[in-house]
GROMACS .gro file of C-alpha atoms in nm:
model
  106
    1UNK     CA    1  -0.540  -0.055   2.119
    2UNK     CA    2  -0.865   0.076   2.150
    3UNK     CA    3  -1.072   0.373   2.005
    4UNK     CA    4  -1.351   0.488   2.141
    5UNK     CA    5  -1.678   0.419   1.919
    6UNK     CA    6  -1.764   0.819   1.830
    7UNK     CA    7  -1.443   0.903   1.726
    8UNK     CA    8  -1.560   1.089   1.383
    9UNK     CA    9  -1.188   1.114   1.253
   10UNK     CA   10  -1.165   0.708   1.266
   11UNK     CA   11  -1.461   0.607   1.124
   12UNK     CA   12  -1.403   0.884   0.817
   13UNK     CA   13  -1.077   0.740   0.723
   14UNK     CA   14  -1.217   0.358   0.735
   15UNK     CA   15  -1.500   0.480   0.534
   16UNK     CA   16  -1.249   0.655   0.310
   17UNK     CA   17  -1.004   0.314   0.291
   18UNK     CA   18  -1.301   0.068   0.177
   19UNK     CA   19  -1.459   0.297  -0.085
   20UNK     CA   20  -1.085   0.368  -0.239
   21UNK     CA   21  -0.994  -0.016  -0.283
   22UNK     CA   22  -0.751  -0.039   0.029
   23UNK     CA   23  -0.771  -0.358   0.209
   24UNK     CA   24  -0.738  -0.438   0.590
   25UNK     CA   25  -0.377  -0.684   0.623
   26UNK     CA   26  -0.303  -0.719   0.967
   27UNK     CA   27  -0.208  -0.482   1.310
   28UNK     CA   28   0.115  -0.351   1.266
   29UNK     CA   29   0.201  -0.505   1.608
   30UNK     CA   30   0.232  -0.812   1.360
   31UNK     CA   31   0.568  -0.690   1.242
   32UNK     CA   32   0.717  -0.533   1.525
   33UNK     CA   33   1.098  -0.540   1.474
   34UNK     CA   34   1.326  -0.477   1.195
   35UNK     CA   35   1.336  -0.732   0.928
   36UNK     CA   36   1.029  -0.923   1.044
   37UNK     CA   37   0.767  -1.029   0.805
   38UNK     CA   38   0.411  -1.095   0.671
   39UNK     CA   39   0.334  -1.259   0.361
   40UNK     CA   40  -0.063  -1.299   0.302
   41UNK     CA   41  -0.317  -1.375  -0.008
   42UNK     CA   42  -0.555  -1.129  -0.116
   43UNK     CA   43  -0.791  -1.184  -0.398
   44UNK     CA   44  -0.525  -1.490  -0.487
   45UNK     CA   45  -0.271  -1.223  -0.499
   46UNK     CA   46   0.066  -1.324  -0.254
   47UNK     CA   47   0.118  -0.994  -0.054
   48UNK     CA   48   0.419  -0.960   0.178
   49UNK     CA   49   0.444  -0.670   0.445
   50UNK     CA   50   0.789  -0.605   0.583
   51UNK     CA   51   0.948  -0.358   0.827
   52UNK     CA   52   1.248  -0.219   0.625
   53UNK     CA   53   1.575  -0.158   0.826
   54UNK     CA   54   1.436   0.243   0.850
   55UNK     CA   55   1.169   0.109   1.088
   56UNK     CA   56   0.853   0.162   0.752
   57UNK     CA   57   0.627  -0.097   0.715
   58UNK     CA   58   0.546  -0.174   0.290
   59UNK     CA   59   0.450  -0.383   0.077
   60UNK     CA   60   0.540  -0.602  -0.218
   61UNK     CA   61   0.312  -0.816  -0.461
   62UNK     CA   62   0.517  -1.156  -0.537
   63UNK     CA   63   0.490  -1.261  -0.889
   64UNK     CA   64   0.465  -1.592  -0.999
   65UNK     CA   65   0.716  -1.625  -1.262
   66UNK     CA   66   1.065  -1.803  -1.174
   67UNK     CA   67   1.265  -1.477  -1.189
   68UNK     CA   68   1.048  -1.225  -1.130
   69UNK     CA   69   1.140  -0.965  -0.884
   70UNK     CA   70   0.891  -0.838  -0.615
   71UNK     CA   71   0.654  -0.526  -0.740
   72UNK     CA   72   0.610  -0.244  -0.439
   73UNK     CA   73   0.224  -0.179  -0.409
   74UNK     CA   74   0.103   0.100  -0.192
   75UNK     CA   75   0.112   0.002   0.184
   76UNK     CA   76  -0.042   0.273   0.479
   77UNK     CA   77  -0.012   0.278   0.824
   78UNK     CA   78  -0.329   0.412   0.996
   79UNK     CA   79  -0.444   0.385   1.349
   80UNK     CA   80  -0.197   0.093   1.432
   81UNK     CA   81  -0.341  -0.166   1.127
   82UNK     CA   82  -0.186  -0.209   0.803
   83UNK     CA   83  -0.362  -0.158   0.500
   84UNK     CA   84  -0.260  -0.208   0.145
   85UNK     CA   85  -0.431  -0.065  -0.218
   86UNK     CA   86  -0.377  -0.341  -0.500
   87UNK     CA   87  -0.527  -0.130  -0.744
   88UNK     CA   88  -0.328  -0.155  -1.070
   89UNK     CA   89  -0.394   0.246  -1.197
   90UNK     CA   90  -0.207   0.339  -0.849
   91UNK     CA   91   0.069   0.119  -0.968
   92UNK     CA   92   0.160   0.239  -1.340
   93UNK     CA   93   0.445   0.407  -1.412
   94UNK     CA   94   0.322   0.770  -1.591
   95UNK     CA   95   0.574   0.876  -1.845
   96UNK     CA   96   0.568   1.244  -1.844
   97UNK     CA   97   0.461   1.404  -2.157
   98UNK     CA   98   0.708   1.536  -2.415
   99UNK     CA   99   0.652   1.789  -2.672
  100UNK     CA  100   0.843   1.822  -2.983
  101UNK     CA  101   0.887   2.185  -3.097
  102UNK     CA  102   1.098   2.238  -3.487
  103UNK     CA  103   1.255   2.569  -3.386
  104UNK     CA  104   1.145   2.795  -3.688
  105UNK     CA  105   1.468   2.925  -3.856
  106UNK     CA  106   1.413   3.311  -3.915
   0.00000   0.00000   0.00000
């Protein structure tokens, strides 16, 4: 694959990608059929990149611990190269606020 060197659109979304933490993994040629696989390190982090039987690429962080199940982490598909964003804020879990009301009784 090749793009051209002016193309304004490309080089705004790579600027976009390194200033917002996500990282560069591979081509997505990489992992072309269903149920391949790519397992990398990033910042000492084990990363593995999978096509899912619905033909989407994403990502899971593998944890260390004996038992511990694979975290998703946010995975992107731009231009034909895989990136992925190992920030942890895009990774909590938001509880949505509750408010309490006492119903007044009249």
């Amino acid at each position: 694959m090749t793009v051209p060197p002016d193309d304004r659109t490309f080089r705004r979304e790579m600027a976009t990608a390194y200033r917002s933490g996500w990282h560069f993994i591979d081509l997505v040629t990489a992992i072309p059929h269903r149920g391949d696989s790519l397992m990398v390190t990033l910042f000492g982090e084990p990363i593995l990149v999978a096509r899912e039987e619905d033909e989407d690429v994403r990502a899971y962080r593998c944890l260390r611990k004996p038992r511990g199940a694979p975290q998703p982490v946010r995975c992107a598909v731009r231009y034909g190269m895989v990136f992925v964003n190992l920030d942890q804020r895009d990774h909590q879990l938001i509880e949505p606020e509750t408010s309490t009301a006492t119903p007044r009784s009249a």
